[in-house]
Every structure is written in C-alpha cells, then in structure tokens.
Coordinates of N, CA and C and ligand atoms in Angstrom, one line a residue:
M144 N -11.0 -3.1 -20.5 CA -11.5 -1.9 -19.5 C -10.4 -0.9 -19.2
E145 N -10.8 0.3 -19.2 CA -9.8 1.4 -19.1 C -9.1 1.2 -17.6
S146 N -7.8 1.4 -17.6 CA -7.3 1.2 -16.2 C -7.2 2.6 -15.6
I147 N -7.5 2.8 -14.3 CA -7.6 4.1 -13.6 C -6.3 4.2 -12.8
I148 N -5.2 5.0 -13.2 CA -4.1 5.2 -12.4 C -4.3 6.3 -11.5
K149 N -4.2 6.0 -10.2 CA -4.3 7.1 -9.2 C -3.1 8.0 -9.2
R150 N -3.4 9.3 -9.2 CA -2.4 10.3 -9.0 C -2.0 10.4 -7.5
H151 N -0.6 10.4 -7.2 CA -0.4 10.7 -5.9 C -0.4 12.1 -5.6
R152 N -0.9 12.4 -4.4 CA -0.8 13.8 -3.9 C 0.2 13.9 -2.8
I153 N 1.4 14.7 -3.1 CA 2.5 14.6 -2.3 C 2.7 16.0 -1.6
A154 N 2.9 16.0 -0.3 CA 3.3 17.2 0.4 C 4.8 17.4 0.5
L155 N 5.4 18.4 -0.1 CA 6.8 18.6 0.0 C 7.1 19.7 1.0
V156 N 7.5 19.5 2.1 CA 7.7 20.5 3.2 C 9.1 21.0 3.3
L157 N 9.2 22.3 3.2 CA 10.5 22.9 3.1 C 11.0 23.3 4.6
A158 N 12.1 22.5 4.9 CA 12.5 22.8 6.3 C 14.1 22.9 6.2
G159 N 14.5 23.6 5.0 CA 16.0 23.7 4.9 C 16.6 25.0 5.3
G160 N 15.9 25.9 5.8 CA 16.5 27.3 6.1 C 16.9 27.4 7.5
Y161 N 17.7 28.4 7.8 CA 18.3 28.7 9.1 C 17.3 29.7 9.8
G162 N 16.5 30.5 9.1 CA 15.6 31.5 9.8 C 16.4 32.6 10.5
G163 N 17.4 33.2 9.8 CA 18.2 34.2 10.4 C 17.4 35.3 11.0
R164 N 16.3 35.7 10.4 CA 15.5 36.9 11.0 C 14.9 36.5 12.4
M165 N 14.8 35.2 12.6 CA 14.3 34.9 14.0 C 15.2 35.2 15.2
H166 N 16.6 35.3 14.8 CA 17.7 35.5 15.8 C 17.6 34.6 17.0
M167 N 17.5 33.3 16.7 CA 17.5 32.2 17.7 C 18.5 31.2 17.3
E168 N 19.0 30.4 18.2 CA 20.0 29.4 17.9 C 19.4 28.2 17.2
T169 N 18.2 27.9 17.6 CA 17.5 26.8 16.9 C 16.7 27.3 15.7
P170 N 17.0 26.7 14.6 CA 16.2 27.1 13.4 C 14.6 27.2 13.6
K171 N 14.1 28.1 13.1 CA 12.6 28.4 13.5 C 11.7 27.2 13.3
Q172 N 11.9 26.4 12.3 CA 11.0 25.3 12.0 C 11.1 24.2 13.1
F173 N 12.2 24.4 14.0 CA 12.2 23.3 15.0 C 12.0 24.0 16.4
L174 N 11.7 25.1 16.5 CA 11.3 25.8 17.8 C 10.0 25.1 18.3
L175 N 9.8 25.4 19.6 CA 8.5 24.8 20.1 C 7.4 25.9 20.1
L176 N 6.2 25.2 19.7 CA 5.0 26.1 19.6 C 4.0 25.3 20.4
Q177 N 3.5 25.9 21.6 CA 2.6 25.2 22.5 C 3.2 23.7 22.7
G178 N 4.5 23.7 23.0 CA 5.2 22.5 23.5 C 5.4 21.5 22.3
M179 N 5.2 21.9 21.1 CA 5.3 20.9 20.0 C 6.2 21.6 19.0
P180 N 7.2 20.8 18.3 CA 7.9 21.6 17.3 C 7.0 22.1 16.2
V181 N 7.5 23.3 15.7 CA 6.8 24.0 14.7 C 6.5 22.9 13.5
I182 N 7.6 22.2 13.0 CA 7.4 21.4 11.9 C 6.4 20.2 12.2
A183 N 6.3 19.7 13.5 CA 5.3 18.8 13.8 C 3.9 19.2 13.6
H184 N 3.6 20.5 14.0 CA 2.3 21.1 13.6 C 2.0 21.0 12.0
T185 N 3.1 21.3 11.3 CA 2.9 21.5 9.9 C 2.6 20.0 9.3
L186 N 3.4 19.1 9.8 CA 3.4 17.7 9.2 C 2.0 17.1 9.6
K187 N 1.5 17.4 10.8 CA 0.3 16.9 11.2 C -0.9 17.4 10.3
A188 N -0.7 18.6 9.8 CA -1.8 19.1 9.0 C -1.9 18.2 7.7
F189 N -0.8 17.8 7.1 CA -0.8 17.0 6.0 C -1.1 15.5 6.4
E190 N -0.5 15.0 7.5 CA -0.9 13.6 8.0 C -2.4 13.4 8.1
N191 N -3.1 14.5 8.7 CA -4.4 14.3 8.9 C -5.4 14.5 7.8
H192 N -4.9 15.0 6.7 CA -5.6 15.3 5.6 C -5.8 14.0 4.6
P193 N -7.1 13.6 4.4 CA -7.3 12.3 3.7 C -6.9 12.3 2.3
E194 N -6.7 13.5 1.7 CA -6.4 13.5 0.3 C -4.7 13.5 0.0
I195 N -4.0 13.6 1.1 CA -2.6 13.5 1.0 C -2.1 12.1 1.1
D196 N -1.3 11.7 0.2 CA -0.8 10.2 0.2 C 0.6 10.1 0.9
V197 N 1.5 11.1 0.6 CA 2.8 11.0 1.0 C 3.3 12.4 1.4
I198 N 4.2 12.4 2.4 CA 4.9 13.6 2.8 C 6.4 13.4 2.6
A199 N 7.1 14.5 2.1 CA 8.4 14.5 2.0 C 9.0 15.8 2.7
V200 N 10.1 15.7 3.3 CA 10.7 16.9 3.9 C 12.0 17.2 3.3
V201 N 12.2 18.5 3.0 CA 13.6 19.0 2.6 C 14.2 19.5 3.9
C202 N 15.3 18.9 4.3 CA 15.7 19.2 5.7 C 17.1 19.9 5.8
L203 N 17.2 20.8 6.8 CA 18.5 21.4 7.0 C 19.5 20.4 7.4
S204 N 20.6 20.5 6.8 CA 21.7 19.5 7.1 C 22.0 19.4 8.7
G205 N 22.0 18.2 9.2 CA 22.3 18.0 10.6 C 21.0 17.9 11.4
W206 N 19.8 18.1 10.8 CA 18.6 18.0 11.5 C 17.8 16.7 11.1
E207 N 18.3 15.9 10.3 CA 17.5 14.8 9.8 C 17.0 13.8 10.9
E208 N 17.9 13.6 11.8 CA 17.6 12.7 13.0 C 16.4 13.3 13.8
Y209 N 16.5 14.6 14.0 CA 15.4 15.4 14.7 C 14.0 15.1 14.0
V210 N 14.1 15.3 12.7 CA 12.9 15.1 11.9 C 12.4 13.6 12.0
E211 N 13.3 12.7 12.0 CA 12.9 11.3 12.2 C 12.3 11.1 13.5
R212 N 12.8 11.8 14.5 CA 12.2 11.7 15.9 C 10.8 12.3 15.9
V213 N 10.6 13.5 15.2 CA 9.3 14.0 15.2 C 8.3 13.0 14.4
K214 N 8.8 12.4 13.4 CA 8.0 11.5 12.7 C 7.5 10.3 13.6
H215 N 8.4 9.8 14.5 CA 8.1 8.8 15.3 C 7.2 9.3 16.5
D216 N 7.5 10.4 17.2 CA 6.8 10.8 18.3 C 5.4 11.3 18.0
F217 N 5.3 11.9 16.8 CA 4.0 12.5 16.4 C 3.2 11.6 15.4
H218 N 3.6 10.5 15.3 CA 3.0 9.5 14.3 C 2.8 9.9 13.0
I219 N 3.7 10.5 12.3 CA 3.5 11.0 11.0 C 3.9 9.9 10.0
T220 N 2.9 9.0 9.8 CA 3.1 7.8 9.1 C 3.3 8.0 7.6
K221 N 2.8 9.2 7.1 CA 3.0 9.4 5.6 C 4.4 9.9 5.2
L222 N 5.1 10.3 6.2 CA 6.4 10.9 5.9 C 7.3 9.8 5.4
Q223 N 7.8 9.8 4.1 CA 8.4 8.7 3.5 C 9.8 9.1 3.1
H224 N 10.1 10.3 2.9 CA 11.2 10.9 2.3 C 11.9 12.1 3.0
I225 N 13.2 12.1 3.3 CA 13.8 13.3 3.8 C 14.9 13.6 2.8
F226 N 14.9 14.7 2.2 CA 15.9 15.2 1.2 C 16.8 16.3 1.8
S227 N 17.9 16.5 1.2 CA 18.9 17.4 1.8 C 18.5 18.8 1.4
G228 N 18.6 19.9 2.2 CA 18.3 21.2 1.9 C 19.5 21.8 1.2
G229 N 19.3 23.0 0.7 CA 20.5 23.6 0.0 C 20.7 24.9 0.7
S230 N 21.5 25.8 0.0 CA 22.0 27.0 0.7 C 20.9 28.1 0.5
N231 N 19.9 27.9 -0.3 CA 18.7 28.8 -0.3 C 17.4 28.1 -0.7
S232 N 16.4 28.7 -0.6 CA 15.1 28.0 -0.9 C 15.0 27.5 -2.3
H233 N 15.5 28.2 -3.3 CA 15.5 27.8 -4.6 C 16.2 26.4 -4.8
I234 N 17.3 26.3 -4.2 CA 18.1 25.0 -4.3 C 17.4 23.9 -3.5
S235 N 16.8 24.2 -2.4 CA 16.2 23.2 -1.5 C 15.0 22.8 -2.3
I236 N 14.2 23.7 -2.9 CA 13.0 23.1 -3.6 C 13.4 22.1 -4.9
G237 N 14.6 22.6 -5.5 CA 15.1 21.8 -6.6 C 15.5 20.4 -6.1
N238 N 16.1 20.4 -4.9 CA 16.5 19.0 -4.4 C 15.4 18.1 -4.1
G239 N 14.3 18.8 -3.6 CA 13.0 18.1 -3.3 C 12.5 17.6 -4.7
I240 N 12.4 18.4 -5.6 CA 11.8 18.0 -7.0 C 12.7 16.8 -7.5
K241 N 14.0 16.9 -7.5 CA 14.8 15.8 -8.1 C 14.6 14.5 -7.2
G242 N 14.5 14.7 -5.9 CA 14.2 13.5 -5.1 C 12.9 12.9 -5.4
L243 N 11.9 13.6 -5.6 CA 10.6 13.1 -5.7 C 10.6 12.4 -7.2
S244 N 11.2 13.0 -8.2 CA 11.2 12.4 -9.5 C 11.7 11.1 -9.6
H245 N 12.5 10.6 -8.5 CA 13.0 9.1 -8.6 C 11.9 8.2 -8.2
Y246 N 10.9 8.7 -7.5 CA 9.8 7.9 -7.0 C 8.5 8.0 -7.5
Y247 N 8.2 9.1 -8.1 CA 6.8 9.3 -8.5 C 6.7 9.7 -10.0
T248 N 5.5 9.6 -10.5 CA 5.3 9.9 -12.0 C 5.0 11.4 -12.2
R249 N 5.2 11.8 -13.5 CA 5.3 13.2 -13.8 C 3.8 13.7 -13.7
D250 N 2.8 13.0 -13.6 CA 1.5 13.6 -13.4 C 1.0 13.8 -11.9
D251 N 1.8 13.3 -11.1 CA 1.5 13.4 -9.7 C 1.6 14.8 -9.2
I252 N 0.8 15.2 -8.3 CA 0.5 16.5 -7.8 C 1.4 16.8 -6.4
V253 N 2.2 17.9 -6.5 CA 3.0 18.2 -5.4 C 2.6 19.5 -4.8
L254 N 2.4 19.4 -3.4 CA 2.0 20.7 -2.6 C 3.2 21.1 -2.0
V255 N 3.9 22.2 -2.4 CA 5.2 22.7 -1.9 C 4.9 23.6 -0.7
H256 N 5.1 23.3 0.5 CA 4.8 24.1 1.7 C 6.0 24.4 2.7
E257 N 5.9 25.6 3.2 CA 7.0 26.0 4.2 C 6.7 25.4 5.5
A258 N 7.6 24.8 6.1 CA 7.4 24.2 7.5 C 7.1 25.2 8.4
V259 N 7.5 26.5 8.1 CA 7.3 27.6 9.1 C 5.9 28.2 8.9
R260 N 5.0 27.5 8.3 CA 3.6 27.9 8.3 C 2.8 26.8 9.0
P261 N 2.8 26.8 10.3 CA 2.3 25.6 11.0 C 0.8 25.7 11.2
L262 N 0.1 26.8 10.9 CA -1.3 26.8 11.1 C -2.1 26.5 9.8
L263 N -1.5 25.8 8.9 CA -2.1 25.4 7.7 C -3.4 24.6 7.9
S264 N -4.4 25.0 7.3 CA -5.8 24.3 7.5 C -6.1 23.2 6.5
A265 N -6.9 22.3 6.9 CA -7.2 21.3 5.9 C -8.0 22.0 4.7
K266 N -8.8 23.1 5.0 CA -9.4 23.8 3.9 C -8.4 24.2 2.9
I267 N -7.3 24.8 3.2 CA -6.3 25.3 2.2 C -5.8 24.2 1.5
I268 N -5.6 22.9 2.2 CA -4.9 21.8 1.4 C -6.0 21.3 0.4
S269 N -7.3 21.3 0.8 CA -8.3 20.8 -0.1 C -8.5 21.7 -1.3
E270 N -8.4 23.0 -1.0 CA -8.6 24.1 -2.1 C -7.4 24.0 -3.0
N271 N -6.2 23.8 -2.5 CA -5.0 23.6 -3.4 C -5.1 22.4 -4.4
I272 N -5.6 21.3 -3.9 CA -5.8 20.1 -4.8 C -6.9 20.3 -5.7
R273 N -7.9 20.9 -5.2 CA -9.1 21.2 -6.2 C -8.8 22.1 -7.3
I274 N -8.1 23.2 -7.0 CA -7.7 24.2 -8.0 C -6.7 23.6 -8.9
C275 N -5.6 22.9 -8.4 CA -4.7 22.3 -9.2 C -5.3 21.2 -10.2
E276 N -6.2 20.4 -9.7 CA -6.8 19.4 -10.6 C -7.8 20.1 -11.6
L277 N -8.2 21.3 -11.4 CA -9.1 22.0 -12.3 C -8.2 22.7 -13.3
Y278 N -7.2 23.3 -12.9 CA -6.4 24.3 -13.8 C -5.0 23.9 -14.1
G279 N -4.4 23.0 -13.3 CA -3.1 22.6 -13.5 C -2.1 23.2 -12.5
N280 N -2.5 24.1 -11.7 CA -1.6 24.6 -10.6 C -2.4 25.4 -9.6
A281 N -1.9 25.7 -8.5 CA -2.5 26.5 -7.5 C -1.5 27.2 -6.6
I282 N -1.8 28.5 -6.3 CA -0.8 29.3 -5.5 C -1.8 29.8 -4.2
T283 N -1.5 29.5 -3.1 CA -2.3 29.9 -2.0 C -2.0 31.4 -1.8
A284 N -3.2 32.3 -1.8 CA -3.0 33.7 -1.5 C -4.1 34.2 -0.8
V285 N -3.9 35.5 -0.2 CA -5.0 36.1 0.5 C -5.2 37.6 -0.1
R286 N -6.3 38.1 -0.1 CA -6.5 39.4 -0.6 C -5.9 40.4 0.4
D287 N -5.2 41.4 -0.2 CA -4.4 42.3 0.7 C -5.5 43.3 1.3
N288 N -5.2 43.6 2.6 CA -6.1 44.5 3.3 C -5.4 46.0 3.5
E289 N -4.3 46.1 3.0 CA -3.5 47.4 3.1 C -3.0 47.8 1.8
A290 N -2.7 49.1 1.7 CA -2.2 49.8 0.4 C -0.9 49.2 0.2
V291 N -0.4 49.0 -1.0 CA 0.9 48.6 -1.3 C 1.6 49.7 -2.0
M292 N 2.8 50.0 -1.3 CA 3.6 51.2 -1.9 C 4.8 50.6 -2.7
Y293 N 4.9 51.0 -3.9 CA 6.1 50.5 -4.6 C 7.2 51.7 -4.6
T294 N 8.3 51.2 -4.2 CA 9.5 52.0 -4.1 C 10.8 51.5 -4.7
E295 N 11.7 52.2 -5.3 CA 12.9 51.7 -5.8 C 14.0 52.1 -4.9
D296 N 14.0 53.1 -4.0 CA 15.0 53.4 -3.3 C 14.8 53.2 -1.7
G297 N 13.5 52.9 -1.4 CA 13.3 52.6 0.0 C 13.0 53.9 0.8
V298 N 13.0 55.0 0.1 CA 12.9 56.4 0.7 C 11.5 57.0 0.3
S299 N 11.2 56.9 -1.1 CA 10.0 57.5 -1.6 C 9.3 56.6 -2.6
S300 N 8.1 56.9 -2.8 CA 7.2 56.1 -3.7 C 6.5 56.9 -4.6
Y301 N 6.4 56.6 -5.9 CA 5.6 57.3 -6.8 C 4.6 56.5 -7.5
R302 N 4.4 55.3 -6.9 CA 3.5 54.3 -7.6 C 2.8 53.4 -6.5
C303 N 1.5 53.3 -6.7 CA 0.8 52.4 -5.9 C -0.1 51.5 -6.9
F304 N -0.6 50.4 -6.3 CA -1.4 49.4 -6.9 C -2.8 49.3 -6.4
P305 N -3.8 49.2 -7.3 CA -5.1 49.1 -6.7 C -5.2 47.9 -5.7
R306 N -5.8 48.2 -4.6 CA -5.7 47.1 -3.6 C -6.6 45.9 -3.9
E307 N -7.6 46.2 -4.6 CA -8.6 45.0 -5.0 C -7.8 44.0 -5.9
Q308 N -6.7 44.5 -6.6 CA -6.0 43.5 -7.4 C -4.7 43.0 -6.8
M309 N -4.5 43.3 -5.5 CA -3.3 42.8 -4.8 C -3.8 41.5 -4.0
Y310 N -2.9 40.4 -4.2 CA -3.0 39.4 -3.3 C -1.6 39.1 -2.7
K311 N -1.6 38.5 -1.5 CA -0.3 38.1 -0.9 C -0.3 36.7 -1.0
A312 N 1.0 36.2 -1.6 CA 1.2 34.8 -1.8 C 1.6 34.1 -0.4
Q313 N 0.9 33.0 -0.2 CA 1.4 32.2 1.1 C 1.9 30.8 0.5
T314 N 1.9 29.9 1.2 CA 2.1 28.4 0.6 C 0.9 27.6 1.2
P315 N 0.6 26.4 0.6 CA 1.2 25.7 -0.5 C 1.3 26.4 -1.8
H316 N 2.3 25.9 -2.6 CA 2.3 26.2 -4.0 C 2.1 24.9 -4.8
T317 N 1.2 24.7 -5.5 CA 0.8 23.2 -5.9 C 1.0 23.1 -7.4
F318 N 1.7 22.1 -7.8 CA 2.0 21.9 -9.3 C 2.0 20.4 -9.6
V319 N 1.9 20.1 -10.9 CA 2.1 18.7 -11.2 C 3.7 18.5 -11.3
L320 N 4.2 17.4 -11.0 CA 5.7 17.1 -11.0 C 6.3 17.5 -12.3
R321 N 5.6 17.2 -13.3 CA 6.2 17.5 -14.7 C 6.5 18.9 -14.9
D322 N 5.6 19.8 -14.4 CA 5.7 21.2 -14.6 C 7.0 21.7 -13.6
L323 N 7.1 21.1 -12.5 CA 8.2 21.5 -11.6 C 9.5 21.1 -12.3
E324 N 9.5 19.9 -12.8 CA 10.9 19.4 -13.4 C 11.2 20.4 -14.6
I325 N 10.3 20.7 -15.5 CA 10.5 21.5 -16.6 C 11.0 22.9 -16.2
A326 N 10.3 23.5 -15.1 CA 10.7 24.9 -14.6 C 12.1 24.8 -14.1
Y327 N 12.4 23.8 -13.4 CA 13.8 23.8 -12.8 C 14.8 23.6 -13.9
Q328 N 14.6 22.9 -15.0 CA 15.5 22.7 -16.2 C 15.7 24.1 -16.8
E329 N 14.5 24.8 -17.0 CA 14.5 26.1 -17.5 C 15.4 27.1 -16.7
A330 N 15.1 27.0 -15.4 CA 15.8 28.0 -14.4 C 17.3 27.7 -14.4
E331 N 17.6 26.4 -14.6 CA 19.1 26.0 -14.7 C 19.7 26.7 -16.0
Q332 N 19.1 26.4 -17.0 CA 19.5 27.1 -18.4 C 19.7 28.5 -18.3
K333 N 18.7 29.3 -17.7 CA 18.8 30.6 -17.6 C 19.5 31.3 -16.4
S334 N 20.1 30.4 -15.6 CA 20.7 30.8 -14.3 C 19.8 31.6 -13.5
I335 N 18.5 31.2 -13.3 CA 17.6 31.9 -12.4 C 17.7 31.3 -11.0
C336 N 17.8 32.0 -10.0 CA 17.7 31.6 -8.7 C 16.6 32.5 -8.1
A337 N 15.4 31.8 -8.0 CA 14.2 32.6 -7.6 C 14.0 32.6 -6.1
Q338 N 13.2 33.7 -5.6 CA 13.0 33.8 -4.2 C 12.0 32.7 -3.7
S339 N 11.2 32.4 -4.6 CA 10.2 31.3 -4.2 C 9.7 30.6 -5.4
L340 N 8.9 29.5 -5.3 CA 8.4 28.8 -6.4 C 7.4 29.7 -7.1
Y341 N 6.7 30.5 -6.4 CA 5.7 31.4 -7.1 C 6.5 32.3 -8.0
T342 N 7.5 32.9 -7.4 CA 8.2 34.0 -8.2 C 8.8 33.3 -9.4
L343 N 9.5 32.1 -9.2 CA 10.0 31.3 -10.4 C 9.0 31.2 -11.5
M344 N 7.9 30.6 -11.1 CA 6.9 30.3 -12.2 C 6.2 31.6 -12.7
A345 N 6.2 32.7 -11.9 CA 5.6 34.0 -12.5 C 6.7 34.5 -13.5
E346 N 8.0 34.4 -13.2 CA 9.1 34.9 -14.1 C 9.1 34.0 -15.4
L347 N 8.9 32.7 -15.3 CA 9.1 31.9 -16.5 C 7.9 32.1 -17.5
K348 N 6.7 32.5 -16.9 CA 5.4 32.8 -17.6 C 5.0 31.6 -18.6
R349 N 5.2 30.5 -18.1 CA 4.9 29.3 -19.0 C 3.3 29.2 -19.0
F350 N 2.6 29.5 -18.0 CA 1.1 29.4 -17.9 C 0.7 30.4 -16.8
P351 N -0.7 30.6 -16.8 CA -1.1 31.5 -15.8 C -1.0 30.7 -14.4
L352 N -1.1 31.4 -13.4 CA -1.0 30.9 -12.0 C -2.3 31.1 -11.3
Y353 N -2.9 30.1 -10.8 CA -4.4 30.2 -10.2 C -4.3 30.3 -8.7
I354 N -5.1 31.2 -8.3 CA -5.2 31.5 -6.8 C -6.1 30.4 -6.1
A355 N -5.6 30.0 -5.0 CA -6.2 29.1 -4.1 C -6.4 29.9 -2.9
E356 N -7.7 30.1 -2.4 CA -7.9 31.0 -1.3 C -7.2 30.6 0.0
G357 N -6.3 31.4 0.5 CA -5.6 31.2 1.8 C -6.3 31.7 2.9
E358 N -5.6 31.9 4.0 CA -6.3 32.4 5.2 C -5.2 33.3 5.9
R359 N -5.8 34.4 6.5 CA -4.8 35.3 7.2 C -4.0 34.5 8.3
R360 N -4.7 33.5 8.9 CA -4.1 32.8 10.0 C -2.9 31.8 9.5
N361 N -2.8 31.6 8.3 CA -1.7 30.8 7.7 C -0.4 31.6 7.6
I362 N 0.0 32.0 8.8 CA 1.1 32.9 8.9 C 2.5 32.2 8.7
K363 N 3.4 33.1 8.3 CA 4.8 32.5 8.2 C 5.6 33.0 9.4
L364 N 6.2 32.0 10.2 CA 6.9 32.4 11.3 C 8.3 33.0 10.8
T365 N 8.6 34.4 11.0 CA 9.7 35.0 10.4 C 10.4 35.7 11.5
H366 N 9.7 36.4 12.3 CA 10.3 37.3 13.3 C 9.9 36.8 14.7
P367 N 10.6 37.1 15.8 CA 10.2 36.5 17.1 C 8.8 36.7 17.6
E368 N 8.2 37.9 17.2 CA 6.9 38.1 17.6 C 5.8 37.1 17.0
D369 N 6.2 36.7 15.8 CA 5.4 35.7 15.1 C 5.0 34.4 15.9
I370 N 6.0 34.1 16.8 CA 5.7 32.8 17.6 C 4.6 33.2 18.5
R371 N 4.7 34.3 19.1 CA 3.6 34.7 20.1 C 2.3 34.8 19.4
I372 N 2.2 35.3 18.2 CA 1.0 35.5 17.4 C 0.4 34.0 17.1
A373 N 1.5 33.2 16.7 CA 0.9 31.8 16.4 C 0.4 31.1 17.7
E374 N 1.1 31.3 18.8 CA 0.6 30.7 20.0 C -0.8 31.2 20.3
A375 N -1.0 32.6 20.2 CA -2.4 33.2 20.4 C -3.4 32.5 19.5
L376 N -3.0 32.5 18.2 CA -4.0 31.9 17.2 C -4.3 30.4 17.6
L377 N -3.3 29.6 18.0 CA -3.6 28.3 18.4 C -4.5 28.1 19.5
S378 N -4.2 29.1 20.6 CA -5.0 29.0 21.8 C -6.4 29.4 21.5
T379 N -6.7 30.3 20.6 CA -8.2 30.6 20.2 C -8.9 29.4 19.6
E380 N -8.1 28.5 19.0 CA -8.6 27.4 18.3 C -9.1 26.4 19.4
M381 N -8.5 26.4 20.6 CA -8.8 25.5 21.5 C -10.0 25.8 22.5
I382 N -10.4 27.1 22.3 CA -11.5 27.5 23.2 C -12.8 26.9 22.8
Ligands
LIG181 C1 6.9 31.7 -0.3 C2 6.6 32.9 0.4 O1 6.3 32.6 1.8 C3 5.4 33.4 -0.2 O2 4.9 34.6 0.5 C4 7.7 33.9 0.4 O3 8.0 34.3 -0.8 C5 9.1 33.3 1.1 O4 9.9 34.4 1.4 P1 11.2 34.1 2.3 O5 12.0 35.4 2.1 O6 11.9 32.9 1.8 O7 10.8 34.0 3.8

C-alpha cells in the first residue's frame, strides 16, 4: 500500500525588526493593539487556522522571553520554535529557513508572514495554502487602486504603469522549504540581500510567482497612524 506522508504547513512569523519608522521605544510587533500585543493577534490567526500545523517565530534579540509569555498567555499551542533575528529581514528570513531545515522535510510548506500584519484573515491563509499546493508558491497581493508613478530622482516622473496590471505585495509569502533553501543558497553565492522574500524570488527568476488574493485590511503597521487604523478596523469587526 502506498504510504501517504503528510506535508507540514508551517507559519514562519517575522518579528526580528526594530520598526524605526514607528518612532516608539517598544518594537512595533510588541506594541498593544486593543490591549493585546500585535504579535499575539498575528499568532492567533495561525493558531486558529485548522490547516496550520506548526508556528515558528524569528525574534528580535532580547524579546524571546516576551514571546514565550505571549505563547503562554494567549494559548499559542502550535508555537514550537523561536529563532534568532538578524540585522535585516533578509538575514532574519534566512535564519528562519535554516532553523526549519533542521526539523522539517523539503516538501513542507512555509508561510512567511510579518508579525506586524496582525489583521491576517483565515481566508488569506487558506488561499496561500491552496495556491501554493496548486502552483508551488503563493504571494499575497492586492490590486492597486491608485496610479503608480515611477521616478528615479524623487522629483519628476516620466513613466507610469497601467493600474490594471499593478498589485501590491503583502504577506504571507508561501513556498516549499526546498525552494527557500535553494533561493537562499543562490542569494549567498550572488551576495544578494533582498528587501523581502518576494523581491528575492522575483530577482532570482527561478519560476513564476503566483498571486494569492490579499485584503486591503491586511495592513502592515509601519507608521504611528497605522496603529489607529488597525484599532478602527478591529473595532468594526466586533460590531
Ligand atoms: C514584505 C512587504 O511587506 C511586502 O509589501 C514589504 O516589502 C516589506 O517592506 P519593509 O521595508 O521591510 O517594511
């Protein structure tokens, strides 16, 4: 009889940054949002999703105990690994991939998500898994609703892109572990330090990248006003 090996679906949550643009002492992934740490909202989204088996966090140095406390206080039972963050997101993702490679097989699926996108929905997680299982990868993205101006000097623009063809990348970015390992090996050989996993994969051009429908509310907390926007979005959910 043919043996059926179950593929793990792993959420790799990135919480390794300082969030300088937020101008707060506390890194933005640990700020409170409706009385609950931002990262707790994010971890809950994965914890509550039936298709996610394991959660791993890439954590800013010195905040590991805080994450352990969040795990305990908010009953994040799927959180099984905390890996060290690096000095930028490229290195942090690399640390996460190396860490996961010790425990999981190369066919397992990894959803790489920024802790500072706490309004992640179950629908986006399901869509990432569906698209990745169908095509081999998934990048969460939303259609753009504004014109995009291309500029080289930040002063003038001579080029625009058709709006219908523009999408904004969000996270999760979902890949099989094998492709993540290969991409990071190649990045190391070519000394590439990418801004995000999406930009790395786009630059390497190893395969097409497939869109998983995102949501406008899946915002990334970057600037102080984003906290108020997220609070407002969360309170509309409760009505
Ligand atoms: C990954 C990302 O959120 C996709 O839009 C974005 O590239 C991250 O950018 P940041 O400069 O690291 O916040």
